[in-house]
XYZ file of C-alpha atoms in Angstrom:
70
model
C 27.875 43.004 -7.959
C 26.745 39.493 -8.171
C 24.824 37.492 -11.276
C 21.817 34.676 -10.496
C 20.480 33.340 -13.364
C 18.247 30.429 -13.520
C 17.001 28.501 -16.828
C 14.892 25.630 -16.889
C 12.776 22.816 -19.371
C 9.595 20.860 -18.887
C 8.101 18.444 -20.504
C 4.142 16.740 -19.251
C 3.126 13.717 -20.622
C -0.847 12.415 -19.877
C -0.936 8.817 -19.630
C -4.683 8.775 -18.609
C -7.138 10.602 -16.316
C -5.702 12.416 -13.504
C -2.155 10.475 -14.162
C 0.702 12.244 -15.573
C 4.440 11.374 -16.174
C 6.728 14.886 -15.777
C 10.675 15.612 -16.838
C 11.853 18.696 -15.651
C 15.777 19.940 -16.364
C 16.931 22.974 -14.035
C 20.291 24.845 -14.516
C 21.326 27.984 -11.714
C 24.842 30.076 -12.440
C 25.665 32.271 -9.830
C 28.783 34.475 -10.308
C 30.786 37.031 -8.270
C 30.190 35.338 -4.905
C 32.710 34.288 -2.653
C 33.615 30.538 -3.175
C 34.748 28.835 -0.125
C 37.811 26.877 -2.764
C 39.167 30.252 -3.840
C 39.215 31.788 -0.082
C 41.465 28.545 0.970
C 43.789 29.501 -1.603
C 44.643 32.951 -1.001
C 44.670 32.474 2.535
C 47.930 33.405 4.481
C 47.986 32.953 8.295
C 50.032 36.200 8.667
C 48.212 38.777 6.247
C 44.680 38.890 4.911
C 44.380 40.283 1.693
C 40.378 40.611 1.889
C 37.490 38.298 0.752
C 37.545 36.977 -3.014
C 34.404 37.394 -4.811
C 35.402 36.777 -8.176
C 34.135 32.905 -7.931
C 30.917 31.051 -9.351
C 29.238 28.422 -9.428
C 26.608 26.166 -11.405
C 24.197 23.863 -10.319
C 22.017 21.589 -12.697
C 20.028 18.847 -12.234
C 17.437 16.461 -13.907
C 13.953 15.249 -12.261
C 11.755 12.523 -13.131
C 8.560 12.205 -11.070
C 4.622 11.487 -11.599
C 1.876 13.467 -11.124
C -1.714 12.440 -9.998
C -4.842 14.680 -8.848
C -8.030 13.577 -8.527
């Protein structure tokens, strides 16, 4: 079995009408997937000993951007 879990933060600030400045801060873990650095390293050319799936993996990442609707 495999985990996703995905957590995030936002923050909105209104600078006027229709204009507004946004943060947003995104973190993903994934675990018990098959990571293509652990596969390389239990790799033989003469016997396979069957996929790894014990690996993971997280991703995280700021944005800064502005909004405007009118």
């Amino acid at each position: 079995a495999s985990f996703i879990g995905e957590v995030g933060l936002s923050a909105r600030y209104c600078c006027g009408r229709g204009f507004a400045l946004r943060a947003d801060y995104r973190a993903m873990w994934v675990d018990g997937v098959a990571v293509a650095s652990d596969q390389l390293a239990g790799t033989s050319f003469l016997t396979f000993s069957g996929v790894d799936t014990s690996g993971g993996a997280l991703y995280h990442g700021l944005f800064l951007g502005a909004d405007f609707a009118f």
